[in-house]
PDB file of C-alpha atoms and ligand atoms in Angstrom:
ATOM      1  CA  MET F   8       0.000   0.000   0.000  1.00 81.00           C
ATOM      2  CA  LEU F   9       1.332   3.423  -0.936  1.00 94.00           C
ATOM      3  CA  SER F  10       1.248   6.466   1.322  1.00 97.00           C
ATOM      4  CA  GLY F  11       1.715  10.095   0.341  1.00 96.00           C
ATOM      5  CA  LYS F  12       5.363   9.687   1.325  1.00 97.00           C
ATOM      6  CA  ALA F  13       6.041   6.746  -0.963  1.00 97.00           C
ATOM      7  CA  LYS F  14       9.515   6.624  -2.528  1.00 98.00           C
ATOM      8  CA  LEU F  15       9.461   6.605  -6.317  1.00 98.00           C
ATOM      9  CA  ALA F  16      11.684   5.091  -8.976  1.00 98.00           C
ATOM     10  CA  GLY F  17      11.217   3.692 -12.467  1.00 98.00           C
ATOM     11  CA  VAL F  18      12.809   2.663 -15.747  1.00 98.00           C
ATOM     12  CA  PHE F  19      13.219   4.934 -18.766  1.00 98.00           C
ATOM     13  CA  GLY F  20      13.015   3.151 -22.110  1.00 97.00           C
ATOM     14  CA  TRP F  21      11.553   3.374 -25.604  1.00 98.00           C
ATOM     15  CA  PRO F  22       9.930   0.981 -25.945  1.00 95.00           C
ATOM     16  CA  VAL F  23       9.805  -0.040 -22.304  1.00 95.00           C
ATOM     17  CA  GLY F  24       6.988  -2.594 -22.436  1.00 94.00           C
ATOM     18  CA  HIS F  25       9.374  -5.566 -22.599  1.00 91.00           C
ATOM     19  CA  SER F  26      11.348  -4.483 -19.514  1.00 93.00           C
ATOM     20  CA  ARG F  27      11.332  -6.921 -16.606  1.00 95.00           C
ATOM     21  CA  SER F  28      12.576  -4.273 -14.183  1.00 97.00           C
ATOM     22  CA  PRO F  29       9.145  -3.192 -12.856  1.00 97.00           C
ATOM     23  CA  LYS F  30       8.359  -6.814 -12.008  1.00 97.00           C
ATOM     24  CA  LEU F  31      11.758  -7.335 -10.420  1.00 97.00           C
ATOM     25  CA  HIS F  32      11.738  -4.191  -8.281  1.00 98.00           C
ATOM     26  CA  GLY F  33       8.056  -4.730  -7.481  1.00 98.00           C
ATOM     27  CA  PHE F  34       8.957  -8.118  -6.005  1.00 98.00           C
ATOM     28  CA  TRP F  35      11.584  -6.586  -3.708  1.00 98.00           C
ATOM     29  CA  ILE F  36       9.317  -3.678  -2.714  1.00 98.00           C
ATOM     30  CA  GLU F  37       6.690  -6.171  -1.603  1.00 97.00           C
ATOM     31  CA  GLN F  38       9.209  -8.509   0.017  1.00 97.00           C
ATOM     32  CA  HIS F  39      10.634  -5.706   2.159  1.00 98.00           C
ATOM     33  CA  ARG F  40       7.231  -4.041   2.743  1.00 97.00           C
ATOM     34  CA  ILE F  41       8.589  -0.769   1.406  1.00 98.00           C
ATOM     35  CA  ASP F  42       6.376   2.273   1.002  1.00 98.00           C
ATOM     36  CA  GLY F  43       7.424   2.790  -2.603  1.00 98.00           C
ATOM     37  CA  ALA F  44       6.759   2.183  -6.284  1.00 98.00           C
ATOM     38  CA  TYR F  45       8.813   1.394  -9.376  1.00 98.00           C
ATOM     39  CA  VAL F  46       7.110   2.213 -12.662  1.00 98.00           C
ATOM     40  CA  PRO F  47       7.788   1.964 -16.412  1.00 98.00           C
ATOM     41  CA  LEU F  48       8.656   5.382 -17.885  1.00 98.00           C
ATOM     42  CA  SER F  49       7.945   5.191 -21.601  1.00 98.00           C
ATOM     43  CA  VAL F  50       9.837   8.189 -22.974  1.00 98.00           C
ATOM     44  CA  ARG F  51      10.732   9.006 -26.591  1.00 98.00           C
ATOM     45  CA  PRO F  52      14.366   9.881 -27.339  1.00 97.00           C
ATOM     46  CA  GLU F  53      13.448  13.511 -28.104  1.00 98.00           C
ATOM     47  CA  ASP F  54      11.761  13.865 -24.704  1.00 98.00           C
ATOM     48  CA  PHE F  55      14.398  12.124 -22.631  1.00 98.00           C
ATOM     49  CA  ALA F  56      16.395  15.207 -21.545  1.00 98.00           C
ATOM     50  CA  TYR F  57      13.199  16.865 -20.335  1.00 98.00           C
ATOM     51  CA  ALA F  58      12.007  13.734 -18.537  1.00 98.00           C
ATOM     52  CA  LEU F  59      15.373  13.197 -16.844  1.00 98.00           C
ATOM     53  CA  ARG F  60      15.363  16.776 -15.539  1.00 97.00           C
ATOM     54  CA  ALA F  61      11.868  16.194 -14.194  1.00 98.00           C
ATOM     55  CA  LEU F  62      13.000  13.364 -11.893  1.00 98.00           C
ATOM     56  CA  PRO F  63      14.090  15.526  -8.931  1.00 98.00           C
ATOM     57  CA  ARG F  64      11.254  17.991  -9.556  1.00 97.00           C
ATOM     58  CA  MET F  65       8.719  15.179  -9.256  1.00 97.00           C
ATOM     59  CA  GLY F  66      10.307  13.769  -6.127  1.00 97.00           C
ATOM     60  CA  PHE F  67      11.740  10.642  -7.715  1.00 98.00           C
ATOM     61  CA  ALA F  68      14.628   8.932  -5.906  1.00 98.00           C
ATOM     62  CA  GLY F  69      16.024   7.882  -9.279  1.00 98.00           C
ATOM     63  CA  ALA F  70      15.561   5.552 -12.205  1.00 98.00           C
ATOM     64  CA  ASN F  71      17.041   2.885 -14.393  1.00 98.00           C
ATOM     65  CA  VAL F  72      17.828   3.694 -17.982  1.00 97.00           C
ATOM     66  CA  THR F  73      17.562   1.227 -20.833  1.00 95.00           C
ATOM     67  CA  ILE F  74      17.634   1.250 -24.635  1.00 93.00           C
ATOM     68  CA  PRO F  75      17.949   3.749 -26.335  1.00 94.00           C
ATOM     69  CA  HIS F  76      18.786   6.253 -23.575  1.00 95.00           C
ATOM     70  CA  LYS F  77      21.938   4.875 -21.922  1.00 95.00           C
ATOM     71  CA  GLN F  78      24.449   7.070 -23.786  1.00 95.00           C
ATOM     72  CA  THR F  79      22.268  10.183 -23.526  1.00 97.00           C
ATOM     73  CA  ALA F  80      21.975   9.635 -19.776  1.00 97.00           C
ATOM     74  CA  LEU F  81      25.768   9.675 -19.550  1.00 97.00           C
ATOM     75  CA  ALA F  82      25.852  13.038 -21.319  1.00 98.00           C
ATOM     76  CA  LEU F  83      23.037  14.541 -19.228  1.00 98.00           C
ATOM     77  CA  ALA F  84      23.802  13.421 -15.678  1.00 98.00           C
ATOM     78  CA  ASP F  85      25.282  16.107 -13.405  1.00 98.00           C
ATOM     79  CA  HIS F  86      27.784  13.676 -11.910  1.00 98.00           C
ATOM     80  CA  VAL F  87      29.015  10.515 -13.597  1.00 98.00           C
ATOM     81  CA  GLU F  88      30.780   7.689 -11.793  1.00 97.00           C
ATOM     82  CA  PRO F  89      34.220   6.947 -13.300  1.00 96.00           C
ATOM     83  CA  LEU F  90      33.170   3.370 -14.136  1.00 96.00           C
ATOM     84  CA  ALA F  91      30.100   4.557 -16.083  1.00 97.00           C
ATOM     85  CA  ARG F  92      32.311   6.972 -18.006  1.00 96.00           C
ATOM     86  CA  ARG F  93      34.726   4.187 -18.893  1.00 95.00           C
ATOM     87  CA  ILE F  94      31.899   1.945 -20.052  1.00 96.00           C
ATOM     88  CA  GLY F  95      30.320   4.862 -21.930  1.00 95.00           C
ATOM     89  CA  ALA F  96      26.794   4.315 -20.641  1.00 95.00           C
ATOM     90  CA  VAL F  97      24.626   5.024 -17.614  1.00 97.00           C
ATOM     91  CA  ASN F  98      21.984   2.509 -16.548  1.00 97.00           C
ATOM     92  CA  THR F  99      21.173   3.882 -13.090  1.00 98.00           C
ATOM     93  CA  LEU F 100      20.288   7.441 -12.058  1.00 98.00           C
ATOM     94  CA  VAL F 101      20.303   8.519  -8.433  1.00 98.00           C
ATOM     95  CA  VAL F 102      18.850  11.856  -7.319  1.00 98.00           C
ATOM     96  CA  ARG F 103      21.091  13.389  -4.668  1.00 98.00           C
ATOM     97  CA  GLU F 104      19.818  15.416  -1.716  1.00 96.00           C
ATOM     98  CA  ASP F 105      20.635  18.682  -3.488  1.00 97.00           C
ATOM     99  CA  GLY F 106      18.498  17.623  -6.467  1.00 97.00           C
ATOM    100  CA  SER F 107      21.436  16.911  -8.767  1.00 98.00           C
ATOM    101  CA  ILE F 108      21.501  13.658 -10.726  1.00 98.00           C
ATOM    102  CA  GLU F 109      24.217  11.045 -10.450  1.00 98.00           C
ATOM    103  CA  GLY F 110      24.784   8.547 -13.275  1.00 98.00           C
ATOM    104  CA  ARG F 111      26.109   5.069 -12.550  1.00 98.00           C
ATOM    105  CA  ASN F 112      26.609   1.839 -14.436  1.00 98.00           C
ATOM    106  CA  THR F 113      25.792  -1.327 -12.494  1.00 98.00           C
ATOM    107  CA  ASP F 114      26.120  -3.809 -15.384  1.00 97.00           C
ATOM    108  CA  ALA F 115      29.733  -4.669 -14.535  1.00 97.00           C
ATOM    109  CA  PHE F 116      28.709  -5.318 -10.918  1.00 98.00           C
ATOM    110  CA  GLY F 117      25.749  -7.422 -12.110  1.00 98.00           C
ATOM    111  CA  PHE F 118      27.931  -9.489 -14.408  1.00 98.00           C
ATOM    112  CA  LEU F 119      30.504 -10.340 -11.714  1.00 97.00           C
ATOM    113  CA  GLU F 120      27.955 -10.886  -8.948  1.00 97.00           C
ATOM    114  CA  ASN F 121      26.082 -13.319 -11.165  1.00 97.00           C
ATOM    115  CA  LEU F 122      29.235 -15.364 -11.737  1.00 97.00           C
ATOM    116  CA  ARG F 123      30.191 -15.246  -8.052  1.00 96.00           C
ATOM    117  CA  HIS F 124      26.711 -16.287  -6.997  1.00 94.00           C
ATOM    118  CA  ALA F 125      26.893 -19.328  -9.292  1.00 92.00           C
ATOM    119  CA  VAL F 126      30.582 -20.136  -8.723  1.00 93.00           C
ATOM    120  CA  PRO F 127      31.599 -18.766  -5.309  1.00 92.00           C
ATOM    121  CA  ASP F 128      35.347 -19.060  -5.873  1.00 90.00           C
ATOM    122  CA  PHE F 129      35.179 -17.325  -9.269  1.00 92.00           C
ATOM    123  CA  SER F 130      37.918 -14.804  -9.947  1.00 95.00           C
ATOM    124  CA  ALA F 131      38.817 -13.332 -13.330  1.00 96.00           C
ATOM    125  CA  ALA F 132      42.404 -13.092 -12.062  1.00 97.00           C
ATOM    126  CA  THR F 133      42.954 -16.832 -12.476  1.00 94.00           C
ATOM    127  CA  GLY F 134      43.205 -16.863 -16.270  1.00 96.00           C
ATOM    128  CA  VAL F 135      42.493 -15.551 -19.737  1.00 98.00           C
ATOM    129  CA  SER F 136      38.921 -14.482 -20.524  1.00 98.00           C
ATOM    130  CA  VAL F 137      37.344 -14.478 -23.975  1.00 98.00           C
ATOM    131  CA  VAL F 138      34.595 -11.938 -24.680  1.00 98.00           C
ATOM    132  CA  ILE F 139      32.492 -12.109 -27.852  1.00 98.00           C
ATOM    133  CA  GLY F 140      30.978  -8.798 -29.014  1.00 97.00           C
ATOM    134  CA  ALA F 141      31.802  -5.103 -28.817  1.00 97.00           C
ATOM    135  CA  GLY F 142      28.538  -3.346 -27.932  1.00 93.00           C
ATOM    136  CA  GLY F 143      27.568  -1.706 -24.653  1.00 92.00           C
ATOM    137  CA  ALA F 144      27.287  -5.018 -22.847  1.00 94.00           C
ATOM    138  CA  ALA F 145      30.761  -6.047 -23.988  1.00 96.00           C
ATOM    139  CA  ARG F 146      32.207  -2.838 -22.536  1.00 97.00           C
ATOM    140  CA  ALA F 147      30.642  -3.501 -19.152  1.00 97.00           C
ATOM    141  CA  VAL F 148      31.766  -7.146 -19.156  1.00 98.00           C
ATOM    142  CA  ALA F 149      35.332  -6.345 -20.229  1.00 98.00           C
ATOM    143  CA  ALA F 150      35.599  -3.550 -17.640  1.00 98.00           C
ATOM    144  CA  ALA F 151      34.344  -5.928 -14.943  1.00 98.00           C
ATOM    145  CA  LEU F 152      36.890  -8.596 -15.890  1.00 98.00           C
ATOM    146  CA  LEU F 153      39.794  -6.114 -15.997  1.00 98.00           C
ATOM    147  CA  ASP F 154      38.791  -4.632 -12.640  1.00 97.00           C
ATOM    148  CA  ASP F 155      38.592  -8.146 -11.190  1.00 97.00           C
ATOM    149  CA  GLY F 156      42.215  -8.667 -12.192  1.00 97.00           C
ATOM    150  CA  ALA F 157      41.984 -10.517 -15.514  1.00 97.00           C
ATOM    151  CA  PRO F 158      45.559 -10.900 -16.779  1.00 98.00           C
ATOM    152  CA  ARG F 159      44.274 -10.838 -20.379  1.00 98.00           C
ATOM    153  CA  VAL F 160      40.926 -10.374 -22.131  1.00 98.00           C
ATOM    154  CA  ARG F 161      40.600 -11.590 -25.722  1.00 98.00           C
ATOM    155  CA  LEU F 162      37.964  -9.452 -27.393  1.00 98.00           C
ATOM    156  CA  ILE F 163      36.389 -10.826 -30.559  1.00 98.00           C
ATOM    157  CA  ASN F 164      33.843  -9.018 -32.692  1.00 98.00           C
ATOM    158  CA  ARG F 165      32.522  -9.497 -36.218  1.00 98.00           C
ATOM    159  CA  THR F 166      33.445  -5.855 -36.924  1.00 98.00           C
ATOM    160  CA  ARG F 167      37.020  -5.715 -35.674  1.00 98.00           C
ATOM    161  CA  SER F 168      37.171  -1.900 -35.555  1.00 98.00           C
ATOM    162  CA  ARG F 169      34.488  -1.812 -32.846  1.00 97.00           C
ATOM    163  CA  ALA F 170      36.533  -4.180 -30.695  1.00 98.00           C
ATOM    164  CA  VAL F 171      39.587  -1.956 -31.183  1.00 98.00           C
ATOM    165  CA  GLU F 172      37.519   1.029 -30.036  1.00 97.00           C
ATOM    166  CA  VAL F 173      36.482  -0.820 -26.875  1.00 97.00           C
ATOM    167  CA  ALA F 174      40.083  -1.846 -26.172  1.00 97.00           C
ATOM    168  CA  GLU F 175      41.229   1.754 -26.578  1.00 96.00           C
ATOM    169  CA  ALA F 176      38.454   3.134 -24.400  1.00 95.00           C
ATOM    170  CA  LEU F 177      39.062   0.681 -21.562  1.00 96.00           C
ATOM    171  CA  GLY F 178      42.844   0.335 -21.693  1.00 94.00           C
ATOM    172  CA  GLY F 179      44.493  -2.601 -19.934  1.00 96.00           C
ATOM    173  CA  PRO F 180      45.447  -6.038 -21.248  1.00 98.00           C
ATOM    174  CA  ILE F 181      42.806  -6.433 -23.974  1.00 98.00           C
ATOM    175  CA  GLU F 182      43.851  -8.363 -27.071  1.00 98.00           C
ATOM    176  CA  VAL F 183      41.632  -7.915 -30.128  1.00 98.00           C
ATOM    177  CA  VAL F 184      41.231 -11.144 -32.105  1.00 98.00           C
ATOM    178  CA  ASP F 185      39.796 -11.414 -35.634  1.00 98.00           C
ATOM    179  CA  TRP F 186      36.348 -12.957 -35.998  1.00 98.00           C
ATOM    180  CA  GLU F 187      37.783 -15.670 -38.270  1.00 98.00           C
ATOM    181  CA  ASP F 188      40.172 -16.736 -35.500  1.00 98.00           C
ATOM    182  CA  ARG F 189      37.526 -16.988 -32.779  1.00 98.00           C
ATOM    183  CA  ALA F 190      37.632 -20.781 -32.371  1.00 98.00           C
ATOM    184  CA  GLU F 191      41.421 -20.890 -31.874  1.00 98.00           C
ATOM    185  CA  ALA F 192      41.272 -17.943 -29.470  1.00 98.00           C
ATOM    186  CA  LEU F 193      39.522 -20.148 -26.911  1.00 98.00           C
ATOM    187  CA  ALA F 194      42.731 -22.137 -26.287  1.00 98.00           C
ATOM    188  CA  GLY F 195      44.130 -21.618 -22.803  1.00 97.00           C
ATOM    189  CA  SER F 196      41.216 -19.519 -21.553  1.00 98.00           C
ATOM    190  CA  ASN F 197      39.129 -20.194 -18.480  1.00 96.00           C
ATOM    191  CA  LEU F 198      36.090 -18.015 -19.172  1.00 98.00           C
ATOM    192  CA  LEU F 199      33.981 -17.518 -22.307  1.00 98.00           C
ATOM    193  CA  VAL F 200      31.321 -14.794 -22.408  1.00 98.00           C
ATOM    194  CA  ASN F 201      28.842 -14.078 -25.209  1.00 98.00           C
ATOM    195  CA  THR F 202      27.720 -10.435 -25.086  1.00 97.00           C
ATOM    196  CA  THR F 203      26.074 -10.376 -28.519  1.00 96.00           C
ATOM    197  CA  SER F 204      22.390 -10.954 -29.166  1.00 95.00           C
ATOM    198  CA  LEU F 205      23.214 -14.174 -31.037  1.00 97.00           C
ATOM    199  CA  GLY F 206      21.378 -17.132 -29.505  1.00 97.00           C
ATOM    200  CA  MET F 207      18.434 -15.032 -28.402  1.00 96.00           C
ATOM    201  CA  THR F 208      15.023 -16.348 -29.433  1.00 94.00           C
ATOM    202  CA  GLY F 209      14.496 -15.226 -33.040  1.00 96.00           C
ATOM    203  CA  GLN F 210      18.237 -14.699 -33.678  1.00 96.00           C
ATOM    204  CA  PRO F 211      20.712 -17.145 -35.197  1.00 98.00           C
ATOM    205  CA  PRO F 212      22.930 -18.981 -32.698  1.00 97.00           C
ATOM    206  CA  LEU F 213      26.526 -17.907 -32.095  1.00 98.00           C
ATOM    207  CA  ASP F 214      28.600 -19.900 -34.575  1.00 97.00           C
ATOM    208  CA  LEU F 215      31.562 -20.933 -32.443  1.00 98.00           C
ATOM    209  CA  ALA F 216      33.322 -24.312 -32.217  1.00 98.00           C
ATOM    210  CA  LEU F 217      34.284 -25.004 -28.601  1.00 98.00           C
ATOM    211  CA  ASP F 218      36.848 -27.741 -29.279  1.00 98.00           C
ATOM    212  CA  ALA F 219      39.818 -25.613 -28.190  1.00 98.00           C
ATOM    213  CA  LEU F 220      38.173 -24.475 -24.935  1.00 98.00           C
ATOM    214  CA  PRO F 221      39.772 -26.096 -21.855  1.00 98.00           C
ATOM    215  CA  ARG F 222      37.287 -28.390 -20.074  1.00 96.00           C
ATOM    216  CA  ASP F 223      37.472 -26.456 -16.810  1.00 95.00           C
ATOM    217  CA  ALA F 224      36.501 -23.150 -18.475  1.00 97.00           C
ATOM    218  CA  LEU F 225      33.301 -21.456 -17.361  1.00 97.00           C
ATOM    219  CA  VAL F 226      30.844 -20.402 -20.096  1.00 98.00           C
ATOM    220  CA  THR F 227      28.287 -17.633 -19.680  1.00 98.00           C
ATOM    221  CA  ASP F 228      25.883 -15.723 -21.883  1.00 97.00           C
ATOM    222  CA  ILE F 229      24.225 -12.378 -21.320  1.00 96.00           C
ATOM    223  CA  VAL F 230      21.241 -13.540 -23.387  1.00 94.00           C
ATOM    224  CA  TYR F 231      18.545 -14.898 -21.066  1.00 93.00           C
ATOM    225  CA  VAL F 232      15.723 -15.674 -23.494  1.00 93.00           C
ATOM    226  CA  PRO F 233      15.998 -18.644 -23.716  1.00 95.00           C
ATOM    227  CA  LEU F 234      17.698 -19.295 -20.374  1.00 95.00           C
ATOM    228  CA  GLU F 235      19.791 -22.021 -21.945  1.00 97.00           C
ATOM    229  CA  THR F 236      21.055 -20.553 -25.217  1.00 98.00           C
ATOM    230  CA  PRO F 237      22.494 -22.832 -27.925  1.00 98.00           C
ATOM    231  CA  LEU F 238      25.959 -21.750 -26.705  1.00 98.00           C
ATOM    232  CA  LEU F 239      25.226 -22.773 -23.108  1.00 98.00           C
ATOM    233  CA  LEU F 240      23.695 -26.066 -24.248  1.00 98.00           C
ATOM    234  CA  GLN F 241      26.722 -26.821 -26.418  1.00 98.00           C
ATOM    235  CA  ALA F 242      29.023 -25.978 -23.473  1.00 98.00           C
ATOM    236  CA  ARG F 243      27.056 -28.050 -20.975  1.00 98.00           C
ATOM    237  CA  LEU F 244      27.144 -31.068 -23.266  1.00 98.00           C
ATOM    238  CA  ARG F 245      30.957 -30.749 -23.369  1.00 97.00           C
ATOM    239  CA  GLY F 246      30.998 -30.798 -19.573  1.00 97.00           C
ATOM    240  CA  HIS F 247      31.606 -27.075 -18.900  1.00 98.00           C
ATOM    241  CA  ARG F 248      30.129 -25.205 -15.987  1.00 97.00           C
ATOM    242  CA  THR F 249      27.628 -22.715 -17.401  1.00 98.00           C
ATOM    243  CA  VAL F 250      25.931 -19.608 -15.993  1.00 97.00           C
ATOM    244  CA  ASP F 251      22.849 -18.133 -17.657  1.00 96.00           C
ATOM    245  CA  GLY F 252      22.272 -14.430 -18.243  1.00 95.00           C
ATOM    246  CA  LEU F 253      19.159 -13.856 -16.164  1.00 95.00           C
ATOM    247  CA  GLY F 254      21.263 -13.478 -13.036  1.00 96.00           C
ATOM    248  CA  MET F 255      23.142 -10.508 -14.513  1.00 96.00           C
ATOM    249  CA  LEU F 256      19.856  -8.688 -15.016  1.00 96.00           C
ATOM    250  CA  LEU F 257      18.802  -9.455 -11.437  1.00 97.00           C
ATOM    251  CA  HIS F 258      22.130  -8.544  -9.839  1.00 98.00           C
ATOM    252  CA  GLN F 259      22.617  -5.287 -11.783  1.00 98.00           C
ATOM    253  CA  ALA F 260      19.354  -4.072 -10.254  1.00 98.00           C
ATOM    254  CA  ARG F 261      20.502  -4.420  -6.628  1.00 98.00           C
ATOM    255  CA  PRO F 262      22.642  -1.256  -6.219  1.00 98.00           C
ATOM    256  CA  GLY F 263      19.857   0.947  -7.656  1.00 98.00           C
ATOM    257  CA  PHE F 264      17.310  -0.540  -5.287  1.00 98.00           C
ATOM    258  CA  LEU F 265      19.672   0.142  -2.364  1.00 98.00           C
ATOM    259  CA  ALA F 266      20.189   3.753  -3.438  1.00 98.00           C
ATOM    260  CA  TRP F 267      16.451   4.488  -3.909  1.00 98.00           C
ATOM    261  CA  PHE F 268      14.774   2.382  -1.250  1.00 98.00           C
ATOM    262  CA  GLY F 269      17.529   1.924   1.364  1.00 98.00           C
ATOM    263  CA  VAL F 270      17.753  -1.887   1.362  1.00 98.00           C
ATOM    264  CA  MET F 271      20.264  -4.109  -0.474  1.00 98.00           C
ATOM    265  CA  PRO F 272      17.988  -6.821  -1.870  1.00 98.00           C
ATOM    266  CA  ALA F 273      18.965 -10.442  -2.538  1.00 97.00           C
ATOM    267  CA  VAL F 274      18.702 -12.583  -5.635  1.00 97.00           C
ATOM    268  CA  THR F 275      16.929 -15.814  -4.706  1.00 96.00           C
ATOM    269  CA  ASP F 276      15.530 -18.788  -6.643  1.00 96.00           C
ATOM    270  CA  GLU F 277      12.049 -17.518  -5.822  1.00 97.00           C
ATOM    271  CA  LEU F 278      12.874 -14.170  -7.465  1.00 98.00           C
ATOM    272  CA  ARG F 279      14.307 -15.916 -10.535  1.00 96.00           C
ATOM    273  CA  ARG F 280      11.146 -17.997 -10.943  1.00 96.00           C
ATOM    274  CA  PHE F 281       8.954 -14.938 -10.473  1.00 97.00           C
ATOM    275  CA  VAL F 282      10.819 -12.827 -13.046  1.00 95.00           C
ATOM    276  CA  GLU F 283      10.908 -15.708 -15.559  1.00 90.00           C
ATOM    277  CA  SER F 284       7.171 -16.331 -15.303  1.00 85.00           C
TER     278      SER F 284
HETATM  279  P1  ATR M 309      24.561  -3.789 -27.174  1.00 96.62           P
HETATM  280  O1  ATR M 309      25.096  -2.413 -27.052  1.00 96.62           O
HETATM  281  O2  ATR M 309      23.239  -3.996 -26.503  1.00 96.62           O
HETATM  282  O3  ATR M 309      25.553  -4.844 -26.748  1.00 96.62           O
HETATM  283  P2  ATR M 309      24.982  -3.671 -30.052  1.00 96.62           P
HETATM  284  O4  ATR M 309      25.776  -2.451 -29.915  1.00 96.62           O
HETATM  285  O5  ATR M 309      23.992  -3.721 -31.154  1.00 96.62           O
HETATM  286  O6  ATR M 309      24.198  -4.038 -28.733  1.00 96.62           O
HETATM  287  O7  ATR M 309      25.968  -4.881 -30.178  1.00 96.62           O
HETATM  288  C1  ATR M 309      25.576  -6.089 -30.632  1.00 96.62           C
HETATM  289  C2  ATR M 309      26.790  -7.021 -30.780  1.00 96.62           C
HETATM  290  O8  ATR M 309      26.352  -8.212 -31.408  1.00 96.62           O
HETATM  291  C3  ATR M 309      27.881  -6.443 -31.652  1.00 96.62           C
HETATM  292  O9  ATR M 309      29.113  -6.847 -31.139  1.00 96.62           O
HETATM  293  C4  ATR M 309      27.573  -7.079 -33.010  1.00 96.62           C
HETATM  294  O10 ATR M 309      28.675  -7.183 -33.875  1.00 96.62           O
HETATM  295  P3  ATR M 309      29.023  -5.976 -34.918  1.00 96.62           P
HETATM  296  O11 ATR M 309      29.748  -4.931 -34.113  1.00 96.62           O
HETATM  297  O12 ATR M 309      29.874  -6.605 -35.945  1.00 96.62           O
HETATM  298  O13 ATR M 309      27.718  -5.486 -35.457  1.00 96.62           O
HETATM  299  C5  ATR M 309      27.145  -8.439 -32.582  1.00 96.62           C
HETATM  300  N1  ATR M 309      26.352  -9.139 -33.596  1.00 96.62           N
HETATM  301  C6  ATR M 309      25.057  -8.923 -33.887  1.00 96.62           C
HETATM  302  N2  ATR M 309      24.653  -9.760 -34.878  1.00 96.62           N
HETATM  303  C7  ATR M 309      25.740 -10.514 -35.235  1.00 96.62           C
HETATM  304  C8  ATR M 309      25.978 -11.571 -36.192  1.00 96.62           C
HETATM  305  N3  ATR M 309      25.004 -12.034 -36.997  1.00 96.62           N
HETATM  306  N4  ATR M 309      27.210 -12.121 -36.239  1.00 96.62           N
HETATM  307  C9  ATR M 309      28.206 -11.666 -35.429  1.00 96.62           C
HETATM  308  N5  ATR M 309      28.037 -10.673 -34.506  1.00 96.62           N
HETATM  309  C10 ATR M 309      26.832 -10.115 -34.404  1.00 96.62           C
END
């Protein structure tokens, strides 16, 4: 039940109808009996600057930002966390007490927390990671791996120049590998991450032979529809440990919820089932 003092947050997107965030945050609001609401904010690109500025004026604690507003949010926020600047996108806005707006990126956190939740002793520092893709998700994943101490990240994208751009923007031990050499690049690695949309329902699968991947390597996908992508199925059948992408979505939401509603929520099996349904 909402009172007149209810805390408010939401998710900006266009379209926003597919977003699972209202369901996810709604679950936590109910679980913690918080006097608050989290709503979809369907805002056209041309209206986004105006809508963002309205957040503090309307008493919102903040908001998530999804496609296509993540880069604009970076440009518009009054304060931008260094990590969000490195990644080049803001997915979480927090209204400060003085009414200014802080931009953060919690995707890197969500990616690592998801792996740690599934494999408690996971550390990127223990070996070479291979990342497929060079979009916004790839930037967050590569930044997370570098910050977790990865000695080397092999970045592989169909359009090589985009991977080079990511490597230059992030710095650190990123090695860009040609798309044609992707199968061989798996040799000696202990983590494989797909950050492209390949394997998503309605998209072709990622065309990647896993023969060179060491058996103890972990395989994860940021695609979560279906939960077990063709890549994860292929990896599981070879005996690899696999981690699906739904957890990244759930974990990236936690820091925003803490900032807006004052509680660090947990990712549980019950939450996973609820968000999937
Ligand atoms: P996001 O920012 O959400 O990650 P994006 O910028 O559109 O989305 O990036 C999508 C990624 O999927 C890119 O790395 C893209 O490769 P290109 O840079 O070459 O476009 C990759 N991708 C999409 N379709 C692909 C396909 N059929 N084969 C190989 N890579 C593909």
